[in-house]
Coordinates of C-alpha atoms in Angstrom, one line a residue:
M1 CA -27.9 -8.2 -23.8
N2 CA -29.2 -6.7 -27.1
S3 CA -28.8 -9.0 -30.1
H4 CA -28.5 -6.0 -32.5
S5 CA -25.1 -5.2 -31.0
N6 CA -23.7 -8.7 -31.4
K7 CA -20.5 -9.1 -33.4
N8 CA -18.4 -12.0 -34.5
I9 CA -15.3 -12.1 -32.3
T10 CA -12.8 -14.5 -30.7
G11 CA -12.7 -15.0 -27.0
K12 CA -9.1 -13.7 -26.8
S13 CA -9.9 -10.5 -28.6
A14 CA -13.2 -10.1 -26.7
F15 CA -11.3 -10.4 -23.4
I16 CA -8.9 -7.6 -24.3
S17 CA -11.7 -5.4 -25.6
L18 CA -13.6 -5.9 -22.4
L19 CA -10.6 -4.9 -20.3
K20 CA -10.2 -1.7 -22.3
Q21 CA -14.0 -1.1 -22.0
E22 CA -13.5 -1.2 -18.2
G23 CA -10.8 1.4 -18.3
V24 CA -7.8 -0.9 -18.1
T25 CA -4.7 0.8 -19.7
H26 CA -2.0 -1.7 -18.6
L27 CA -1.9 -5.4 -18.6
F28 CA 0.9 -6.7 -16.4
G29 CA 1.9 -10.3 -17.2
N30 CA 4.3 -13.2 -17.4
P31 CA 3.1 -15.4 -20.3
G32 CA 3.2 -19.2 -20.7
T33 CA 1.7 -21.5 -23.3
T34 CA -1.9 -21.2 -22.0
E35 CA -1.6 -17.4 -22.3
L36 CA -0.4 -17.5 -25.9
P37 CA -4.0 -16.7 -27.2
I38 CA -3.9 -13.5 -25.3
M39 CA -0.4 -12.6 -26.5
D40 CA -1.6 -13.3 -30.1
A41 CA -4.6 -11.0 -29.7
L42 CA -2.5 -8.2 -28.3
T43 CA -1.1 -7.6 -31.8
D44 CA -4.6 -6.2 -32.7
H45 CA -4.8 -4.1 -29.6
P46 CA -1.6 -1.9 -29.5
D47 CA -3.4 0.6 -27.3
L48 CA -3.3 -1.8 -24.3
N49 CA 0.2 -1.5 -22.7
Y50 CA 1.6 -4.9 -21.9
V51 CA 4.1 -4.8 -19.0
L52 CA 6.4 -7.9 -18.8
G53 CA 7.5 -9.1 -15.3
L54 CA 9.9 -11.9 -14.9
Q55 CA 8.0 -13.8 -12.2
E56 CA 4.4 -13.9 -11.2
A57 CA 4.8 -12.4 -7.7
T58 CA 6.5 -9.5 -9.5
V59 CA 3.7 -9.1 -11.9
V60 CA 1.0 -9.0 -9.3
A61 CA 3.0 -6.5 -7.2
M62 CA 3.4 -4.2 -10.1
A63 CA -0.3 -4.3 -10.8
D64 CA -1.0 -3.7 -7.1
G65 CA 1.2 -0.7 -7.2
F66 CA -0.6 0.8 -10.2
S67 CA -3.9 0.3 -8.5
R68 CA -2.7 1.8 -5.2
A69 CA -1.5 4.9 -6.9
T70 CA -4.6 5.5 -9.1
G71 CA -7.5 3.7 -7.4
R72 CA -8.3 2.4 -10.9
L73 CA -8.9 -1.0 -12.2
T74 CA -5.7 -2.9 -13.2
A75 CA -5.3 -6.2 -14.9
C76 CA -2.6 -8.9 -14.6
N77 CA -2.2 -12.2 -16.2
V78 CA -0.2 -15.2 -14.9
H79 CA 0.5 -18.8 -16.0
V80 CA -1.7 -21.7 -14.8
A81 CA -1.4 -23.4 -11.4
P82 CA 2.3 -22.9 -10.5
G83 CA 2.2 -19.3 -11.8
L84 CA -0.8 -18.6 -9.7
G85 CA 0.9 -20.2 -6.8
N86 CA 3.9 -17.9 -7.3
A87 CA 1.6 -14.9 -7.2
M88 CA -0.1 -15.7 -3.9
G89 CA 2.2 -13.7 -1.6
S90 CA 1.7 -10.6 -3.8
L91 CA -2.0 -11.3 -4.1
Y92 CA -2.2 -11.3 -0.3
N93 CA -0.7 -7.8 -0.2
A94 CA -3.2 -6.6 -2.8
K95 CA -6.1 -8.1 -0.8
F96 CA -5.0 -6.4 2.4
F97 CA -4.6 -3.0 0.7
G98 CA -7.9 -3.5 -1.2
S99 CA -6.4 -3.0 -4.7
P100 CA -9.0 -3.4 -7.5
V101 CA -7.0 -5.9 -9.6
I102 CA -8.4 -8.3 -12.1
L103 CA -6.0 -11.3 -11.9
T104 CA -6.4 -13.9 -14.7
A105 CA -4.6 -17.1 -15.5
G106 CA -4.6 -19.2 -18.6
Q107 CA -6.0 -22.7 -18.1
Q108 CA -5.8 -25.9 -20.2
E109 CA -8.7 -26.4 -22.5
Q110 CA -11.8 -27.9 -20.9
G111 CA -11.8 -31.6 -21.3
H112 CA -8.0 -31.7 -21.7
G113 CA -7.8 -30.5 -18.1
L114 CA -9.8 -33.6 -17.1
T115 CA -6.8 -35.7 -18.2
E116 CA -4.6 -33.8 -15.7
P117 CA -1.9 -32.7 -18.1
M118 CA 1.3 -31.0 -17.1
L119 CA 0.9 -27.8 -15.0
Y120 CA -2.8 -28.5 -14.4
D121 CA -4.8 -27.9 -11.3
Q122 CA -8.1 -26.3 -10.4
L123 CA -7.4 -22.6 -10.3
V124 CA -10.5 -21.1 -8.6
P125 CA -9.9 -22.9 -5.3
I126 CA -6.3 -21.7 -5.2
A127 CA -7.2 -18.0 -5.7
A128 CA -10.5 -18.0 -3.8
P129 CA -9.2 -17.3 -0.2
L130 CA -7.5 -14.1 -1.3
V131 CA -10.0 -12.5 -3.7
K132 CA -13.5 -11.0 -3.5
W133 CA -14.7 -13.3 -6.3
A134 CA -13.2 -16.2 -8.2
V135 CA -14.6 -17.8 -11.3
E136 CA -13.8 -19.9 -14.4
V137 CA -15.3 -19.1 -17.8
T138 CA -17.0 -22.2 -19.2
R139 CA -18.9 -20.7 -22.1
L140 CA -17.8 -18.0 -24.5
E141 CA -21.1 -16.2 -24.3
D142 CA -20.5 -15.7 -20.5
L143 CA -17.2 -13.9 -21.0
P144 CA -18.6 -10.4 -21.2
R145 CA -20.9 -10.8 -18.2
I146 CA -18.0 -12.3 -16.1
V147 CA -15.5 -9.5 -17.0
H148 CA -18.0 -6.8 -16.3
R149 CA -19.1 -8.4 -13.0
A150 CA -15.5 -8.8 -12.0
A151 CA -14.7 -5.2 -12.6
K152 CA -17.8 -4.1 -10.7
V153 CA -16.9 -6.3 -7.7
A154 CA -13.3 -5.2 -7.7
L155 CA -14.1 -1.5 -7.7
T156 CA -17.0 -1.5 -5.3
P157 CA -15.9 -0.7 -1.7
P158 CA -14.4 -2.4 0.1
T159 CA -12.4 -2.8 -3.1
G160 CA -10.1 -5.7 -3.8
P161 CA -8.8 -8.2 -6.3
V162 CA -10.8 -10.7 -8.3
F163 CA -9.8 -13.8 -10.2
I164 CA -10.8 -15.2 -13.6
S165 CA -9.6 -18.6 -15.0
L166 CA -9.5 -18.5 -18.8
P167 CA -9.5 -21.9 -20.5
G168 CA -7.7 -22.1 -23.8
D169 CA -10.7 -23.3 -25.8
I170 CA -12.7 -20.3 -24.6
L171 CA -10.0 -17.9 -25.7
N172 CA -9.6 -19.5 -29.1
E173 CA -13.4 -19.9 -29.8
E174 CA -15.1 -17.5 -32.1
G175 CA -18.7 -16.5 -31.9
L176 CA -21.4 -13.8 -31.9
L177 CA -21.0 -11.7 -28.7
D178 CA -22.6 -8.6 -27.2
L179 CA -19.7 -7.1 -25.2
G180 CA -22.2 -5.3 -22.9
S181 CA -21.3 -2.3 -20.8
T182 CA -19.8 -1.3 -17.5
T183 CA -21.4 -0.9 -14.1
R184 CA -20.1 1.3 -11.4
V185 CA -21.6 1.4 -7.9
D186 CA -21.7 4.9 -6.4
T187 CA -20.7 4.7 -2.7
S188 CA -20.0 8.4 -2.1
A189 CA -23.1 8.8 0.0
R190 CA -23.0 10.5 3.4
P191 CA -25.0 9.6 6.5
T192 CA -28.5 11.0 7.0
D193 CA -29.0 14.3 8.8
E194 CA -30.1 12.4 11.9
V195 CA -27.0 10.3 12.0
L196 CA -24.8 13.3 11.4
Q197 CA -26.5 15.0 14.3
S198 CA -25.9 12.0 16.6
F199 CA -22.3 11.8 15.4
A200 CA -21.7 15.5 16.2
E201 CA -23.5 15.3 19.6
R202 CA -21.4 12.3 20.7
I203 CA -18.2 14.0 19.7
L204 CA -19.1 17.2 21.5
I205 CA -19.9 15.6 24.8
A206 CA -16.5 14.0 24.9
K207 CA -14.0 15.8 27.2
A208 CA -10.9 14.6 25.3
P209 CA -11.5 13.2 21.8
V210 CA -8.7 11.8 19.7
I211 CA -8.9 11.2 15.9
V212 CA -7.3 8.1 14.4
S213 CA -6.9 8.6 10.7
G214 CA -6.3 5.6 8.4
H215 CA -6.4 3.8 5.1
E216 CA -9.6 5.2 3.6
V217 CA -8.5 8.8 4.3
A218 CA -5.7 8.2 1.8
T219 CA -7.7 6.2 -0.8
H220 CA -10.5 8.7 -0.7
D221 CA -8.2 11.7 -0.6
A222 CA -9.8 13.1 2.6
L223 CA -6.6 14.5 4.2
D224 CA -7.9 18.1 4.2
E225 CA -11.2 17.0 5.7
V226 CA -9.8 15.1 8.6
G227 CA -7.6 18.0 9.3
Q228 CA -10.5 20.4 9.3
L229 CA -12.4 18.2 11.8
A230 CA -9.4 18.2 14.1
E231 CA -9.0 21.9 14.0
V232 CA -12.7 22.5 14.7
L233 CA -12.5 20.3 17.8
G234 CA -9.0 21.3 18.8
A235 CA -8.3 17.5 18.9
P236 CA -5.1 15.6 18.0
I237 CA -4.8 13.3 14.9
Y238 CA -2.8 10.1 15.2
Q239 CA -2.1 7.9 12.2
Q240 CA -3.3 4.3 12.5
T241 CA -0.8 1.9 14.0
V242 CA 0.4 0.5 10.6
P243 CA 1.4 3.5 8.5
Y244 CA 1.1 2.1 5.0
G245 CA -0.2 5.3 3.4
A246 CA -0.4 9.0 3.8
H247 CA -3.3 9.2 6.2
A248 CA -3.0 12.8 7.3
K249 CA -1.0 15.9 6.3
S250 CA 2.1 15.9 8.5
E251 CA 2.3 19.6 8.7
S252 CA -1.2 20.0 10.0
P253 CA -1.1 21.7 13.4
C254 CA -3.1 18.8 14.9
F255 CA -1.1 15.9 13.5
M256 CA 0.9 14.1 16.2
G257 CA 2.4 11.2 14.2
G258 CA 1.5 7.6 14.2
L259 CA 0.2 5.5 17.0
P260 CA 2.8 2.9 18.0
R261 CA 2.4 -0.7 16.9
V262 CA 3.4 -1.8 20.5
Q263 CA 0.4 -2.3 22.8
A264 CA 1.8 -0.7 25.9
Q265 CA 3.0 2.4 24.0
A266 CA -0.3 2.9 22.2
R267 CA -2.1 2.4 25.6
K268 CA 0.0 5.1 27.2
I269 CA -1.0 7.6 24.6
L270 CA -4.7 6.6 24.5
D271 CA -5.0 6.8 28.3
N272 CA -5.1 10.6 27.8
Y273 CA -8.4 10.5 25.9
D274 CA -12.0 9.4 26.4
L275 CA -13.3 9.0 22.8
M276 CA -11.5 7.6 19.8
I277 CA -12.9 8.7 16.4
C278 CA -11.6 6.2 13.8
V279 CA -11.8 7.7 10.4
G280 CA -11.4 5.0 7.7
A281 CA -8.8 3.4 10.0
D282 CA -7.6 -0.1 10.9
V283 CA -8.4 -0.2 14.6
L284 CA -5.3 -0.7 16.8
R285 CA -3.8 -3.4 14.5
M286 CA -0.7 -4.7 16.2
S287 CA 2.1 -7.0 15.4
V288 CA 3.4 -9.4 18.1
F289 CA 1.4 -10.6 21.1
S290 CA 1.2 -8.6 24.4
E291 CA -0.7 -9.1 27.6
V292 CA -1.4 -5.4 27.5
D293 CA -4.6 -4.3 25.6
P294 CA -3.9 -1.0 23.7
L295 CA -7.5 0.3 24.2
P296 CA -8.2 1.7 27.7
E297 CA -11.2 0.2 29.4
S298 CA -13.0 3.6 29.6
M299 CA -12.4 4.5 26.0
S300 CA -15.5 4.8 23.7
V301 CA -15.1 4.2 20.0
I302 CA -16.8 5.8 16.9
Q303 CA -16.0 4.5 13.4
V304 CA -16.8 5.8 10.0
G305 CA -15.8 4.2 6.7
L306 CA -16.8 1.8 4.0
R307 CA -15.0 -1.3 5.3
D308 CA -17.7 -2.6 7.6
W309 CA -15.7 -5.7 8.5
E310 CA -13.4 -3.4 10.4
M311 CA -16.2 -2.0 12.5
G312 CA -16.6 -3.5 15.9
K313 CA -14.2 -6.3 14.8
N314 CA -12.2 -6.3 18.0
Y315 CA -13.7 -3.6 20.2
P316 CA -17.3 -2.5 20.7
T317 CA -18.2 0.5 18.7
E318 CA -20.7 3.1 20.0
L319 CA -21.4 4.5 16.5
A320 CA -20.5 2.5 13.4
I321 CA -21.3 4.5 10.3
R322 CA -20.8 2.9 6.9
A323 CA -20.3 5.8 4.6
D324 CA -17.7 7.5 2.4
V325 CA -15.2 9.3 4.7
K326 CA -14.6 12.4 2.5
T327 CA -18.3 13.1 1.9
T328 CA -19.1 12.4 5.5
L329 CA -16.5 14.7 6.9
Q330 CA -17.5 17.5 4.5
S331 CA -21.0 17.3 5.9
L332 CA -20.0 16.7 9.5
V333 CA -17.6 19.6 10.1
P334 CA -20.3 22.3 9.5
V335 CA -22.7 20.4 11.8
V336 CA -20.2 20.1 14.6
S337 CA -19.2 23.8 14.2
S338 CA -22.9 24.9 14.3
M339 CA -23.6 22.9 17.4
Q340 CA -20.5 24.0 19.4
S341 CA -21.1 26.3 22.3
S342 CA -19.1 29.4 22.5
E343 CA -17.2 27.8 25.4
Q344 CA -16.4 24.8 23.3
K345 CA -15.2 27.0 20.4
T346 CA -12.9 28.9 22.8
Q347 CA -11.5 25.7 24.2
A348 CA -10.9 24.2 20.8
N349 CA -9.1 27.4 19.7
S350 CA -7.0 27.4 22.8
S351 CA -6.0 23.8 22.3
L352 CA -4.4 24.5 18.9
P353 CA -1.2 26.3 20.3
E354 CA -0.8 23.4 22.8
L355 CA -1.0 20.9 20.0
R356 CA 1.6 22.8 18.0
D357 CA 4.0 22.6 20.9
K358 CA 4.1 18.8 20.6
N359 CA 2.9 18.0 17.2
W360 CA 4.7 16.0 14.4
Y361 CA 6.5 19.1 13.0
T362 CA 7.7 20.2 16.4
Q363 CA 8.9 16.6 17.3
R364 CA 10.6 16.4 13.9
E365 CA 12.7 19.5 14.5
R366 CA 13.7 18.3 18.0
H367 CA 14.7 14.9 16.6
R368 CA 16.6 16.6 13.7
E369 CA 18.5 18.9 16.0
A370 CA 19.5 16.1 18.3
L371 CA 20.5 13.8 15.5
L372 CA 22.6 16.4 13.7
G373 CA 24.2 17.4 16.9
S374 CA 25.8 14.0 17.2
A375 CA 26.0 12.8 13.5
D376 CA 29.2 11.5 12.0
F377 CA 28.9 12.0 8.3
D378 CA 32.2 10.2 7.7
A379 CA 31.3 7.1 9.6
R380 CA 31.2 3.7 7.8
P381 CA 28.7 2.2 7.7
I382 CA 26.0 4.8 7.9
D383 CA 23.6 5.5 10.8
P384 CA 20.2 4.4 9.4
E385 CA 18.4 7.3 11.1
L386 CA 20.7 9.8 9.6
L387 CA 20.0 8.2 6.2
M388 CA 16.3 8.6 6.7
L389 CA 16.8 12.3 7.5
Q390 CA 18.9 12.8 4.4
I391 CA 16.3 11.1 2.2
S392 CA 13.5 13.4 3.6
E393 CA 15.6 16.5 3.0
S394 CA 17.0 15.5 -0.5
I395 CA 13.9 14.5 -2.4
P396 CA 11.7 17.0 -4.2
D397 CA 8.4 18.0 -2.6
N398 CA 6.4 16.1 -5.2
A399 CA 8.4 12.8 -4.7
V400 CA 6.6 9.6 -4.0
I401 CA 8.2 7.3 -1.4
V402 CA 7.7 3.6 -1.6
D403 CA 8.9 2.2 1.8
E404 CA 9.9 -1.3 2.7
A405 CA 13.0 -0.7 4.8
L406 CA 11.7 -2.3 8.0
V407 CA 14.3 -1.7 10.7
S408 CA 16.6 0.7 8.7
G409 CA 13.6 2.8 7.8
A410 CA 12.0 2.6 11.3
T411 CA 12.6 6.4 11.8
M412 CA 11.7 7.5 8.3
L413 CA 8.2 8.8 9.2
R414 CA 9.9 10.8 12.0
Y415 CA 11.3 13.0 9.3
L416 CA 9.3 12.5 6.1
P417 CA 6.3 14.7 5.7
Y418 CA 3.1 13.5 4.1
R419 CA 2.0 16.2 1.7
D420 CA -0.8 14.5 -0.3
S421 CA -2.5 11.1 -0.5
Q422 CA -0.1 9.7 -3.1
S423 CA 3.1 10.8 -1.4
Y424 CA 3.8 7.6 0.6
F425 CA 3.2 3.9 0.1
G426 CA 4.3 1.6 2.9
L427 CA 4.2 -2.1 3.9
A428 CA 0.5 -2.8 4.3
S429 CA 0.1 -6.5 5.0
G430 CA 3.5 -7.3 6.5
G431 CA 4.3 -9.5 3.5
I432 CA 7.6 -8.3 2.1
G433 CA 8.5 -8.0 -1.5
F434 CA 5.9 -5.4 -2.6
A435 CA 8.1 -2.3 -2.8
I436 CA 10.7 -3.2 -5.4
A437 CA 8.0 -4.3 -7.9
G438 CA 5.2 -2.1 -6.7
A439 CA 7.4 1.0 -7.4
V440 CA 7.2 0.0 -11.1
G441 CA 3.4 0.2 -11.1
I442 CA 3.4 3.3 -9.1
Q443 CA 5.8 5.1 -11.4
L444 CA 3.7 4.0 -14.5
A445 CA 0.6 5.4 -12.7
L446 CA 2.3 8.7 -11.7
P447 CA 4.7 9.4 -14.5
D448 CA 5.1 13.1 -13.6
R449 CA 6.3 12.4 -10.1
P450 CA 9.8 11.1 -9.0
V451 CA 9.5 7.7 -7.3
V452 CA 12.0 6.8 -4.6
A453 CA 11.8 3.2 -3.3
V454 CA 13.6 2.7 0.0
I455 CA 14.0 -1.0 0.6
G456 CA 15.9 -3.3 3.0
D457 CA 18.4 -5.7 1.4
G458 CA 16.3 -8.7 2.6
S459 CA 13.0 -7.4 1.3
S460 CA 14.5 -6.5 -2.1
M461 CA 15.5 -10.0 -2.8
Y462 CA 11.9 -11.2 -2.8
N463 CA 11.1 -9.5 -6.2
I464 CA 14.6 -8.4 -7.4
Q465 CA 13.5 -9.3 -11.0
A466 CA 11.5 -6.1 -11.0
L467 CA 14.7 -4.2 -11.8
W468 CA 14.7 -5.7 -15.2
T469 CA 11.2 -4.3 -16.0
A470 CA 12.2 -0.9 -14.7
A471 CA 15.2 -0.9 -17.0
N472 CA 13.2 -2.4 -20.0
L473 CA 10.7 0.5 -19.7
E474 CA 13.4 3.1 -18.8
L475 CA 11.4 4.2 -15.8
P476 CA 12.9 7.0 -13.7
I477 CA 12.8 5.1 -10.4
T478 CA 15.5 5.5 -7.7
Y479 CA 16.0 2.4 -5.6
V480 CA 17.7 3.0 -2.3
I481 CA 18.8 -0.3 -0.8
A482 CA 19.4 0.0 2.9
N483 CA 22.0 -2.8 3.1
N484 CA 22.7 -4.1 6.6
R485 CA 23.7 -7.5 5.3
G486 CA 21.1 -9.6 7.0
Y487 CA 17.7 -9.8 8.6
R488 CA 18.2 -7.3 11.4
I489 CA 14.5 -7.4 12.5
L490 CA 14.8 -11.1 13.2
K491 CA 18.0 -10.7 15.1
E492 CA 16.5 -8.0 17.4
R493 CA 13.4 -10.1 18.0
L494 CA 15.4 -13.2 18.7
I495 CA 17.2 -11.3 21.4
A496 CA 14.1 -9.6 22.8
F497 CA 11.8 -12.7 22.8
H498 CA 14.3 -15.5 23.5
D499 CA 17.5 -13.8 24.8
N500 CA 19.4 -15.7 22.1
H501 CA 22.4 -14.0 20.2
N502 CA 23.0 -17.0 17.9
F503 CA 21.8 -15.7 14.6
I504 CA 21.2 -18.8 12.5
G505 CA 20.0 -18.1 9.0
M506 CA 19.9 -14.3 9.4
D507 CA 23.2 -13.1 7.8
F508 CA 24.2 -12.5 4.2
H509 CA 27.9 -12.5 4.8
S510 CA 29.1 -15.5 2.9
P511 CA 28.9 -14.4 0.2
E512 CA 27.7 -10.8 0.5
L513 CA 24.9 -9.7 -1.8
D514 CA 26.4 -7.4 -4.5
F515 CA 23.5 -5.1 -5.4
V516 CA 25.6 -3.0 -7.7
S517 CA 26.4 -6.1 -9.9
L518 CA 22.9 -7.4 -9.6
A519 CA 21.3 -4.1 -10.7
E520 CA 23.8 -3.6 -13.6
S521 CA 23.2 -7.1 -14.8
M522 CA 19.5 -6.1 -15.3
G523 CA 20.3 -2.8 -17.0
V524 CA 20.0 -0.5 -14.0
K525 CA 22.8 2.0 -13.3
S526 CA 24.1 1.5 -9.8
R527 CA 26.7 2.6 -7.2
R528 CA 27.6 1.8 -3.7
V529 CA 27.4 4.6 -1.0
E530 CA 29.4 3.9 2.2
C531 CA 29.3 7.2 4.2
A532 CA 26.6 9.8 4.8
K533 CA 28.5 12.7 3.3
D534 CA 28.3 11.1 -0.1
F535 CA 24.6 10.2 0.0
P536 CA 22.6 13.4 -0.7
S537 CA 24.4 14.2 -4.0
A538 CA 24.2 10.5 -5.0
L539 CA 20.4 10.6 -4.4
K540 CA 19.9 13.9 -6.2
D541 CA 21.9 12.6 -9.2
S542 CA 19.8 9.4 -9.3
I543 CA 16.5 11.3 -9.1
S544 CA 17.5 13.5 -12.0
S545 CA 18.4 10.5 -14.1
K546 CA 16.2 9.6 -17.0
G547 CA 16.2 5.9 -16.2
P548 CA 16.2 3.6 -13.2
T549 CA 19.1 3.8 -10.7
L550 CA 20.0 1.9 -7.6
L551 CA 22.0 3.1 -4.6
D552 CA 23.5 0.3 -2.5
V553 CA 23.8 2.1 0.8
M554 CA 25.8 0.4 3.5
V555 CA 24.0 1.0 6.8
D556 CA 24.9 -0.1 10.4
D557 CA 23.6 -3.5 11.2
G558 CA 23.1 -2.7 14.9
F559 CA 25.6 -5.3 16.1
G560 CA 29.0 -3.8 15.3
N561 CA 29.6 -5.7 12.1
R562 CA 30.9 -4.0 8.9

């Protein structure tokens, strides 16, 4: 660091200046006593937007949502050991998605912590399992180096959260500091010409290739490129088994929908192919155990992406290429096209009409016709599948769906088209509670797009406090609560796995959750919807509202209860 750029500054002011220098625009937080130095310094930094969440899990989920929607560095600040503990479930979600979040927590002053005062514990070991890097600042002069390193680590693929413990004495100390400068690692490189040639050759000798498109296709905005590769090959695209993002354009002629997260069902589809090309995808990630392996024994695998941990993790990979998916596909498609024989080009072109006959769009229209043919729009409660169709047909084309409806939303992606890489955010890790708070961060990140969060009643209660933040900031978010009055997914699995119909601890009947009153108590306009004929107008009115709204939608619980 150059001494000529040193200036006299407090640790708390330096910390905020460093965040802004790294491009942070919003600091999500829930303050406590050890965070008061930061709150004090914010007075002198009005250009950093402080977003208050009412619990630490809510705070981290909001920051996670902002990072998911932008790909940019986001910061959140929580309170000492119990606060960091509260945040861990949401931090797990951010880790799994790979959100570049700087999570900080105030810590008791060095020396005072040695006496083990109230709320004290070592913070770095708590955070370490769920972040790329965890560190405590022990000298004021190290603060710039630590913040810049943390930002670099968080933003370098595979991206992910980092953690910094901030002792009070460091924040309150004043000294001469050089704030340094940012570092960004460029990972947009493509493979060498030789590797591209090998990649193309291997694809072209396959008799029946299939593309599995996944996470990095969304985060690197490569939807058009994966569609172009599919059309050149005349090959189908399936979305990875856990659809937590928009991983392909639904209306592409080659898009077939998502691979099922059930081993036998995925295996039945993959048996039709001899080469699986995984583009930035999680490879056949499943949920519950099965004796059936989803990958056919004769299937070869090629992988391309920047998450090298995913490569060959569970299945041998014939070609594993660590490179940016967008840049790689832009270079690969012309190579494949130039190497195709006239016979291969003819075959690829003839395959496209066959794919259109059974692709996602064709399947959607068939499901839609069958559903509307038997739909009862006056029925109480509402058929969840009909609700999902109505949502898909009532939202604007530029709407963003945040989905955590689990069973009620199981058919959502049967009807909802992915139009761009920011149009859909689903449940990534399996840890519920993200959507109701994540929607706040997503709306702040994408202020010009309507955000509709479709959430199960059980999931919504994990971070219900986020409604207050949405109201406080007057964010135009529409919350659709699919209310089946219990944990339906657990009921179905208790029956399927154990043939047990005794649903202990799975109902919300006594008393029922009153989401209308809950929402209104936190400043969110709300109404209950009990039949399908009333839903489209209620949704459209909510989306056109200037502030947050909540629709408590009564859906069938699957067991005949009202």
